[in-house]
Amino acid sequence: MAAMDLLGRIEAAATLLAPVIRRTPVVSSRVLSERIGHEVRLKCENLQRTGSFKPRGAYNRIANLPEAERVRGVVAASAGNHAQGVAWAATSLGIESTVFMPVGAALPKLVATKAYGATVHQVGETIDESLAAAHEFAAQTGATLVHPFDHLDIVSGQATVALEILEQIPDVGTVLVPTGGGGLLAGIAGALQRLAPQVRVIGVQAAEAAAWPASLAAGKPQRLESMATMADGIAVGLPGEVPFEHIVEAAPAILTVDEDALSRALLLCMERAKLIVEPAGAAAVAALMACTPEELDLRDGPVCAVLSGGNIDPLFLTRVVGHGLSAAGRYLSARITISDRPGSLSRLLAELGRTGASVLDVAHSRTGAWLAIDEVEVLLTLETRGPAHRDDVLTALADAGYAVRVQD
C-alpha cells in the first residue's frame, strides 16, 4: 500500500472519529522521568470511551460499512475490550450487534458489553471457540464479522492515537505501545513512520504471550503453542496479517516484559499516577521500569507510554496489587517453625516489631508431617518498606535463630 494511501485512511478516520471519540489526556510521570532520565508522559487511553482504545477501530470499521451490510448487523468475539468497543460503536450508529464471549469471561466485562447494547452469547471456554461461533453466526445471518485487529479500517482507527500524541507532544522522541494482535502498534507505527519518522516506536509484549518476535523472524505470523499471562488484553497467539504487513514496513522495536514487571507497573500507575490500568494497558510502563537503557535506546525528546486500557475486574485487581507489592519488595510471606510452647509466638512477633515490619496476617499449624511433636509452623504476611527493608527483616530473623522459608 502506498504511503499516502494509508495516511489518507488515517486522516479520514480522525475526521470521522472526532465528534464521538474522546481526545484522551497525556499526564506527566515524575517517577518514571527520574528513572530513565527523559521526560515521560502517559497517553491515557484507559480513560477512553468503554475504557480502552478499542472503540477507535471498531467505530471506524462499522461506520464504513455499506448500508446493505449495516442492516444485517455486526458480530464479534471477545472476552473484554473489543466486545465493549463493538457494542458501543454499533449502538452509537444504530446497528444491531451480537458478541460471543467465553463462558469464563469476567462478569464486569459481560455486564458492560450488554449495557452498551449488544446481544451477548457465552459460548466455549476460549476466544478461539467463541470466534468459531461468531463465524458461524456471520455465515448464517449475513452479519459482518468485526475482527479485533486484522482489518485496515481497524488499524486506521487505532492510528488516530498517534495523531493525538503528535498534537499533544510535538517533540516526542519515543512511543511505547502495548502489543497483542498488532492493530494498535501497526496504526501508531504506520502513522509515525509517515508523519514523524524520527520517532522511535517500541511494541511491548508480555513475555509469556509474545508471538511477534518469532513471527517477525519467520517473515510471517506464527502461532504460539501456549500462553500464560495476566495481561489478557494482549494475549494473542497469532498476529494479524494486515497489522503484520504494516509492522514489517515500519519496523518498530519489540520488547517483552515479565509478570512481575506488569504487576509493578500496574501498582505504580495506581499509586503515583492515580490511574486504574489493566495489566495489558500497563505494558509500556512495565518496559520503562524493567528494561535496560540499551534495550530502550530512547531518542531525544519526551517519551510517551500508551496506557491502552483500564478494564480490570476488581477481584482480579486485588490479586494483582498483592503480586505487585510482593514483586516490589513491599510484601513478604514467610513460613517459620517455632517451638510449640507458651510465649514462642509472642517472642517472634516482638522480634518482628523491632525490625519495623507491619504484620498483616498470622496463621499457625501443628499438623504438618515435617513438624516435630513440640513444633508449630507460623505463616506470616508482612508489609515492608521496600527491597532493602525486606532483606533487613529476613537477616534479623536469621540472626535471631529462626529458619525462614519465603513464599512466592
Short mmCIF file of C-alpha atoms in Angstrom, two decimals:
data_model
loop_
_atom_site.label_atom_id
_atom_site.label_comp_id
_atom_site.label_asym_id
_atom_site.label_seq_id
_atom_site.Cartn_x
_atom_site.Cartn_y
_atom_site.Cartn_z
CA MET A 1 0.00 0.00 0.00
CA ALA A 2 1.32 3.42 -0.92
CA ALA A 3 2.35 5.66 1.95
CA MET A 4 -0.22 8.35 1.16
CA ASP A 5 -2.96 5.74 0.86
CA LEU A 6 -2.59 4.62 4.49
CA LEU A 7 -2.11 8.19 5.69
CA GLY A 8 -5.25 9.24 3.85
CA ARG A 9 -7.19 6.48 5.59
CA ILE A 10 -5.85 7.56 8.97
CA GLU A 11 -6.77 11.19 8.38
CA ALA A 12 -10.26 10.15 7.23
CA ALA A 13 -10.62 8.07 10.38
CA ALA A 14 -9.59 11.04 12.51
CA THR A 15 -12.27 13.22 10.89
CA LEU A 16 -14.90 10.52 11.36
CA LEU A 17 -13.99 9.86 14.99
CA ALA A 18 -13.51 13.46 16.15
CA PRO A 19 -17.18 14.04 17.16
CA VAL A 20 -17.55 10.74 19.04
CA ILE A 21 -14.18 9.67 20.47
CA ARG A 22 -12.53 11.32 23.44
CA ARG A 23 -9.23 13.08 22.89
CA THR A 24 -7.61 11.35 25.82
CA PRO A 25 -5.20 13.31 28.03
CA VAL A 26 -1.48 12.90 28.49
CA VAL A 27 -0.11 13.19 32.02
CA SER A 28 3.47 13.51 33.20
CA SER A 29 5.14 10.88 35.38
CA ARG A 30 7.89 12.28 37.57
CA VAL A 31 8.92 8.90 38.98
CA LEU A 32 9.40 7.37 35.53
CA SER A 33 11.10 10.51 34.24
CA GLU A 34 13.64 10.34 37.06
CA ARG A 35 14.26 6.65 36.46
CA ILE A 36 15.10 6.87 32.76
CA GLY A 37 16.43 10.42 32.53
CA HIS A 38 13.83 11.52 29.97
CA GLU A 39 10.54 13.30 30.43
CA VAL A 40 7.81 10.62 30.46
CA ARG A 41 4.19 11.23 29.62
CA LEU A 42 1.35 8.72 29.77
CA LYS A 43 -1.26 8.66 26.98
CA CYS A 44 -4.41 7.71 28.89
CA GLU A 45 -6.45 5.50 26.59
CA ASN A 46 -7.71 3.86 29.79
CA LEU A 47 -9.90 6.98 30.00
CA GLN A 48 -11.32 6.44 26.51
CA ARG A 49 -14.98 5.51 25.99
CA THR A 50 -15.56 1.92 27.20
CA GLY A 51 -12.19 2.07 28.99
CA SER A 52 -9.77 1.29 26.16
CA PHE A 53 -8.56 2.35 22.70
CA LYS A 54 -10.75 -0.28 21.01
CA PRO A 55 -13.72 1.97 20.06
CA ARG A 56 -11.47 3.92 17.68
CA GLY A 57 -11.03 0.98 15.36
CA ALA A 58 -14.46 -0.55 15.97
CA TYR A 59 -16.33 2.67 15.17
CA ASN A 60 -14.21 3.34 12.08
CA ARG A 61 -14.81 -0.20 10.80
CA ILE A 62 -18.56 -0.24 11.42
CA ALA A 63 -19.18 3.32 10.20
CA ASN A 64 -17.54 2.46 6.88
CA LEU A 65 -19.85 -0.48 6.20
CA PRO A 66 -22.18 -0.01 3.22
CA GLU A 67 -25.88 0.25 4.03
CA ALA A 68 -26.56 -3.25 2.71
CA GLU A 69 -24.23 -4.68 5.33
CA ARG A 70 -25.37 -2.36 8.14
CA VAL A 71 -28.92 -3.68 8.05
CA ARG A 72 -27.65 -7.21 8.70
CA GLY A 73 -25.78 -6.11 11.82
CA VAL A 74 -22.32 -6.94 13.09
CA VAL A 75 -20.87 -9.75 15.15
CA ALA A 76 -17.67 -10.05 17.19
CA ALA A 77 -15.91 -12.44 19.53
CA SER A 78 -14.08 -11.11 22.56
CA ALA A 79 -13.60 -11.57 26.28
CA GLY A 80 -13.35 -7.89 27.08
CA ASN A 81 -12.28 -4.60 25.49
CA HIS A 82 -13.12 -5.38 21.85
CA ALA A 83 -16.55 -6.65 22.90
CA GLN A 84 -17.33 -3.37 24.63
CA GLY A 85 -15.90 -1.30 21.78
CA VAL A 86 -18.00 -3.07 19.15
CA ALA A 87 -21.15 -2.90 21.29
CA TRP A 88 -20.74 0.84 21.92
CA ALA A 89 -19.85 1.67 18.32
CA ALA A 90 -22.69 -0.33 16.81
CA THR A 91 -25.28 1.12 19.20
CA SER A 92 -24.00 4.64 18.52
CA LEU A 93 -24.51 4.04 14.80
CA GLY A 94 -27.94 2.44 15.20
CA ILE A 95 -26.74 -1.02 14.17
CA GLU A 96 -27.52 -4.32 15.87
CA SER A 97 -24.54 -6.11 17.40
CA THR A 98 -24.01 -9.64 18.62
CA VAL A 99 -20.99 -10.58 20.69
CA PHE A 100 -19.79 -14.09 21.53
CA MET A 101 -17.85 -14.31 24.80
CA PRO A 102 -16.25 -17.31 26.53
CA VAL A 103 -18.16 -18.91 29.38
CA GLY A 104 -15.47 -17.74 31.81
CA ALA A 105 -15.48 -14.07 30.74
CA ALA A 106 -15.19 -11.65 33.65
CA LEU A 107 -18.61 -10.61 34.95
CA PRO A 108 -17.94 -6.83 34.82
CA LYS A 109 -16.97 -7.08 31.12
CA LEU A 110 -20.01 -9.23 30.36
CA VAL A 111 -22.34 -6.78 32.09
CA ALA A 112 -20.72 -3.76 30.41
CA THR A 113 -20.98 -5.31 26.92
CA LYS A 114 -24.70 -5.89 27.44
CA ALA A 115 -25.12 -2.38 28.83
CA TYR A 116 -23.57 -0.91 25.67
CA GLY A 117 -26.35 -2.59 23.68
CA ALA A 118 -25.01 -5.89 22.36
CA THR A 119 -26.78 -9.24 22.41
CA VAL A 120 -24.30 -11.48 24.21
CA HIS A 121 -23.91 -15.24 23.87
CA GLN A 122 -21.47 -17.12 26.06
CA VAL A 123 -20.01 -19.96 24.01
CA GLY A 124 -16.91 -22.07 24.56
CA GLU A 125 -14.06 -21.97 27.03
CA THR A 126 -11.66 -19.95 24.87
CA ILE A 127 -11.72 -17.00 22.50
CA ASP A 128 -10.98 -19.37 19.60
CA GLU A 129 -14.20 -21.27 20.38
CA SER A 130 -16.15 -18.02 20.69
CA LEU A 131 -14.67 -16.83 17.39
CA ALA A 132 -15.75 -20.06 15.66
CA ALA A 133 -19.29 -19.42 16.89
CA ALA A 134 -19.11 -15.83 15.64
CA HIS A 135 -18.01 -17.03 12.17
CA GLU A 136 -20.90 -19.49 12.11
CA PHE A 137 -23.34 -16.74 13.14
CA ALA A 138 -22.00 -14.47 10.39
CA ALA A 139 -22.42 -17.22 7.78
CA GLN A 140 -25.99 -17.94 8.88
CA THR A 141 -27.23 -14.36 9.24
CA GLY A 142 -25.09 -12.27 6.92
CA ALA A 143 -23.82 -10.16 9.83
CA THR A 144 -20.40 -8.61 9.29
CA LEU A 145 -17.64 -10.02 11.49
CA VAL A 146 -15.70 -7.17 13.10
CA HIS A 147 -12.22 -8.54 13.78
CA PRO A 148 -10.36 -7.01 16.75
CA PHE A 149 -7.23 -6.14 14.75
CA ASP A 150 -6.98 -7.79 11.33
CA HIS A 151 -8.60 -5.17 9.08
CA LEU A 152 -7.32 -1.94 7.57
CA ASP A 153 -10.20 0.13 8.98
CA ILE A 154 -9.34 -1.16 12.46
CA VAL A 155 -5.65 -0.28 12.02
CA SER A 156 -6.54 3.17 10.64
CA GLY A 157 -8.85 3.87 13.56
CA GLN A 158 -6.26 2.86 16.15
CA ALA A 159 -3.69 5.05 14.36
CA THR A 160 -5.59 8.17 15.47
CA VAL A 161 -3.88 7.69 18.85
CA ALA A 162 -0.62 8.66 17.10
CA LEU A 163 -2.14 11.82 15.62
CA GLU A 164 -3.20 12.95 19.09
CA ILE A 165 0.25 12.17 20.52
CA LEU A 166 1.89 14.37 17.86
CA GLU A 167 -0.51 17.21 18.67
CA GLN A 168 -0.06 16.86 22.44
CA ILE A 169 3.70 16.13 22.46
CA PRO A 170 5.09 17.68 19.24
CA ASP A 171 8.70 16.91 20.18
CA VAL A 172 8.06 13.31 21.24
CA GLY A 173 11.13 11.11 20.77
CA THR A 174 9.92 7.60 21.68
CA VAL A 175 6.49 5.96 21.88
CA LEU A 176 5.91 2.66 23.67
CA VAL A 177 2.81 0.64 22.74
CA PRO A 178 1.25 -2.45 24.38
CA THR A 179 1.08 -5.10 21.66
CA GLY A 180 -1.11 -8.16 21.16
CA GLY A 181 -2.58 -8.86 17.72
CA GLY A 182 -0.84 -5.76 16.39
CA GLY A 183 -3.64 -3.37 15.40
CA LEU A 184 -2.63 -0.57 17.75
CA LEU A 185 1.10 -0.95 17.08
CA ALA A 186 0.60 -1.11 13.31
CA GLY A 187 -1.55 2.01 13.38
CA ILE A 188 0.76 4.06 15.59
CA ALA A 189 3.96 2.89 13.87
CA GLY A 190 2.46 3.41 10.41
CA ALA A 191 1.29 6.94 11.22
CA LEU A 192 4.57 7.99 12.83
CA GLN A 193 6.62 6.49 10.02
CA ARG A 194 4.86 8.85 7.65
CA LEU A 195 4.47 11.94 9.82
CA ALA A 196 7.44 11.79 12.22
CA PRO A 197 9.95 9.17 11.04
CA GLN A 198 12.49 10.31 13.63
CA VAL A 199 10.32 8.92 16.45
CA ARG A 200 11.32 5.52 17.82
CA VAL A 201 8.35 3.18 18.26
CA ILE A 202 8.55 0.21 20.64
CA GLY A 203 5.94 -2.53 20.85
CA VAL A 204 5.77 -4.19 24.26
CA GLN A 205 4.56 -7.77 24.73
CA ALA A 206 4.04 -9.97 27.76
CA ALA A 207 6.93 -12.44 27.75
CA GLU A 208 4.53 -15.35 28.27
CA ALA A 209 2.42 -14.34 25.26
CA ALA A 210 4.97 -12.93 22.82
CA ALA A 211 4.10 -14.02 19.29
CA TRP A 212 5.74 -11.12 17.47
CA PRO A 213 9.48 -11.87 17.85
CA ALA A 214 9.18 -15.33 16.29
CA SER A 215 6.71 -14.10 13.66
CA LEU A 216 8.98 -11.27 12.53
CA ALA A 217 11.95 -13.63 12.44
CA ALA A 218 9.98 -16.08 10.28
CA GLY A 219 8.66 -13.38 7.96
CA LYS A 220 5.02 -14.31 8.56
CA PRO A 221 2.63 -14.66 11.51
CA GLN A 222 3.46 -17.65 13.70
CA ARG A 223 1.01 -19.13 16.22
CA LEU A 224 2.13 -19.63 19.81
CA GLU A 225 1.59 -23.11 21.20
CA SER A 226 0.62 -21.78 24.63
CA MET A 227 0.21 -18.55 26.60
CA ALA A 228 0.07 -17.82 30.33
CA THR A 229 -0.11 -14.16 31.33
CA MET A 230 -2.23 -11.86 33.49
CA ALA A 231 -2.24 -9.41 30.56
CA ASP A 232 -5.22 -10.96 28.79
CA GLY A 233 -5.74 -7.85 26.67
CA ILE A 234 -2.51 -8.55 24.74
CA ALA A 235 -2.56 -12.35 24.99
CA VAL A 236 -2.96 -13.04 21.28
CA GLY A 237 -1.46 -16.26 19.95
CA LEU A 238 -1.42 -15.35 16.24
CA PRO A 239 -0.61 -11.84 14.92
CA GLY A 240 -2.90 -10.43 12.24
CA GLU A 241 -1.96 -10.49 8.56
CA VAL A 242 -2.92 -6.83 7.99
CA PRO A 243 -1.01 -5.48 11.03
CA PHE A 244 1.94 -7.71 10.15
CA GLU A 245 2.33 -6.04 6.75
CA HIS A 246 2.48 -2.56 8.25
CA ILE A 247 4.65 -3.51 11.21
CA VAL A 248 7.21 -5.10 8.89
CA GLU A 249 7.21 -1.88 6.84
CA ALA A 250 7.53 0.47 9.82
CA ALA A 251 9.97 -1.81 11.68
CA PRO A 252 9.27 -0.83 15.31
CA ALA A 253 11.32 -2.47 18.04
CA ILE A 254 9.69 -5.27 20.05
CA LEU A 255 10.43 -5.76 23.77
CA THR A 256 8.97 -8.22 26.27
CA VAL A 257 8.23 -7.86 29.99
CA ASP A 258 7.58 -10.50 32.64
CA GLU A 259 4.65 -10.86 35.01
CA ASP A 260 6.43 -9.17 37.92
CA ALA A 261 7.11 -6.12 35.77
CA LEU A 262 3.47 -5.95 34.67
CA SER A 263 2.16 -6.08 38.23
CA ARG A 264 4.69 -3.50 39.46
CA ALA A 265 3.72 -1.20 36.57
CA LEU A 266 0.03 -1.51 37.42
CA LEU A 267 0.82 -0.67 41.04
CA LEU A 268 2.90 2.37 40.04
CA CYS A 269 0.08 3.68 37.84
CA MET A 270 -2.32 3.38 40.76
CA GLU A 271 -0.09 4.83 43.47
CA ARG A 272 1.83 7.52 41.63
CA ALA A 273 -0.35 8.49 38.64
CA LYS A 274 -3.71 7.78 40.34
CA LEU A 275 -4.82 5.81 37.27
CA ILE A 276 -6.54 2.42 37.13
CA VAL A 277 -4.86 0.44 34.36
CA GLU A 278 -5.26 -3.23 33.45
CA PRO A 279 -2.11 -5.40 33.17
CA ALA A 280 -2.09 -5.25 29.35
CA GLY A 281 -2.57 -1.49 29.49
CA ALA A 282 0.44 -1.12 31.78
CA ALA A 283 2.86 -3.00 29.48
CA ALA A 284 4.55 0.16 28.17
CA VAL A 285 5.15 1.40 31.72
CA ALA A 286 6.49 -2.05 32.63
CA ALA A 287 9.10 -1.73 29.88
CA LEU A 288 10.24 1.66 31.18
CA MET A 289 10.60 0.15 34.66
CA ALA A 290 12.25 -3.15 33.73
CA CYS A 291 14.25 -2.74 30.51
CA THR A 292 17.82 -1.51 30.29
CA PRO A 293 18.79 1.79 28.64
CA GLU A 294 20.39 -0.24 25.85
CA GLU A 295 17.15 -2.12 25.22
CA LEU A 296 15.06 1.04 25.27
CA ASP A 297 17.50 3.07 23.11
CA LEU A 298 15.44 6.20 23.71
CA ARG A 299 15.59 9.10 21.25
CA ASP A 300 15.98 12.74 22.22
CA GLY A 301 12.72 14.26 23.37
CA PRO A 302 9.90 13.17 25.68
CA VAL A 303 8.89 9.53 25.98
CA CYS A 304 5.22 8.60 25.60
CA ALA A 305 3.90 5.39 27.12
CA VAL A 306 0.44 4.42 25.88
CA LEU A 307 -1.90 3.14 28.61
CA SER A 308 -4.09 1.07 26.30
CA GLY A 309 -6.87 0.07 28.69
CA GLY A 310 -8.25 0.20 32.20
CA ASN A 311 -10.90 -2.53 32.31
CA ILE A 312 -9.99 -4.80 35.18
CA ASP A 313 -12.13 -6.98 37.42
CA PRO A 314 -11.95 -5.55 40.98
CA LEU A 315 -11.38 -9.03 42.42
CA PHE A 316 -8.52 -9.65 40.00
CA LEU A 317 -7.16 -6.18 40.73
CA THR A 318 -6.84 -7.15 44.39
CA ARG A 319 -4.70 -10.17 43.46
CA VAL A 320 -2.55 -8.21 41.01
CA VAL A 321 -1.90 -5.48 43.57
CA GLY A 322 -0.76 -8.13 46.05
CA HIS A 323 1.53 -9.59 43.39
CA GLY A 324 2.86 -6.13 42.60
CA LEU A 325 3.57 -5.38 46.26
CA SER A 326 5.48 -8.66 46.55
CA ALA A 327 7.42 -8.01 43.33
CA ALA A 328 8.31 -4.53 44.60
CA GLY A 329 9.69 -5.98 47.86
CA ARG A 330 6.90 -4.48 49.95
CA TYR A 331 5.10 -7.70 50.77
CA LEU A 332 6.70 -10.66 52.49
CA SER A 333 5.05 -14.01 53.09
CA ALA A 334 7.15 -16.47 55.09
CA ARG A 335 6.84 -19.77 56.95
CA ILE A 336 8.72 -20.04 60.25
CA THR A 337 8.94 -23.08 62.52
CA ILE A 338 8.91 -22.26 66.24
CA SER A 339 8.59 -24.16 69.50
CA ASP A 340 5.04 -25.07 70.50
CA ARG A 341 5.43 -23.55 73.96
CA PRO A 342 3.77 -20.57 75.62
CA GLY A 343 5.48 -17.31 74.70
CA SER A 344 7.16 -18.57 71.48
CA LEU A 345 4.81 -16.71 69.16
CA SER A 346 4.97 -13.50 71.21
CA ARG A 347 8.79 -13.59 71.10
CA LEU A 348 8.69 -13.98 67.32
CA LEU A 349 6.30 -11.06 66.96
CA ALA A 350 8.42 -8.94 69.29
CA GLU A 351 11.44 -9.63 67.08
CA LEU A 352 9.43 -8.55 64.05
CA GLY A 353 8.34 -5.43 65.90
CA ARG A 354 11.97 -4.43 66.35
CA THR A 355 12.51 -4.65 62.57
CA GLY A 356 9.72 -2.17 61.85
CA ALA A 357 7.79 -4.60 59.65
CA SER A 358 3.99 -4.44 59.82
CA VAL A 359 2.30 -7.80 60.47
CA LEU A 360 -0.76 -8.15 58.26
CA ASP A 361 -1.72 -11.75 58.99
CA VAL A 362 -0.65 -14.65 61.23
CA ALA A 363 -1.69 -18.28 60.90
CA HIS A 364 -0.19 -21.36 62.51
CA SER A 365 -0.41 -25.11 62.02
CA ARG A 366 0.53 -28.09 64.15
CA THR A 367 -0.39 -30.74 61.56
CA GLY A 368 2.50 -30.67 59.08
CA ALA A 369 4.16 -34.06 58.66
CA TRP A 370 7.57 -32.35 58.74
CA LEU A 371 6.93 -30.87 62.19
CA ALA A 372 8.22 -32.43 65.40
CA ILE A 373 5.71 -33.10 68.18
CA ASP A 374 6.77 -29.92 70.01
CA GLU A 375 6.87 -27.63 66.95
CA VAL A 376 4.38 -25.36 65.19
CA GLU A 377 4.66 -23.65 61.81
CA VAL A 378 3.71 -19.98 61.61
CA LEU A 379 2.72 -18.40 58.28
CA LEU A 380 3.31 -14.66 58.42
CA THR A 381 2.29 -11.97 55.94
CA LEU A 382 4.28 -8.78 56.44
CA GLU A 383 4.34 -5.34 54.88
CA THR A 384 7.82 -3.88 54.40
CA ARG A 385 9.13 -0.56 53.12
CA GLY A 386 10.87 -1.96 50.06
CA PRO A 387 13.51 -4.48 48.97
CA ALA A 388 16.23 -3.24 51.36
CA HIS A 389 13.91 -3.33 54.39
CA ARG A 390 12.65 -6.76 53.33
CA ASP A 391 16.21 -8.06 53.32
CA ASP A 392 16.84 -6.47 56.72
CA VAL A 393 13.80 -8.29 58.16
CA LEU A 394 14.99 -11.64 56.83
CA THR A 395 18.50 -11.03 58.17
CA ALA A 396 17.17 -10.08 61.62
CA LEU A 397 15.07 -13.26 61.80
CA ALA A 398 18.03 -15.41 60.75
CA ASP A 399 20.28 -13.71 63.32
CA ALA A 400 17.66 -14.44 65.99
CA GLY A 401 17.88 -18.15 65.16
CA TYR A 402 14.73 -18.56 63.10
CA ALA A 403 14.66 -20.74 59.99
CA VAL A 404 12.59 -18.86 57.42
CA ARG A 405 11.05 -20.15 54.20
CA VAL A 406 9.96 -17.31 51.94
CA GLN A 407 6.75 -17.93 50.00
CA ASP A 408 6.48 -16.83 46.37
#
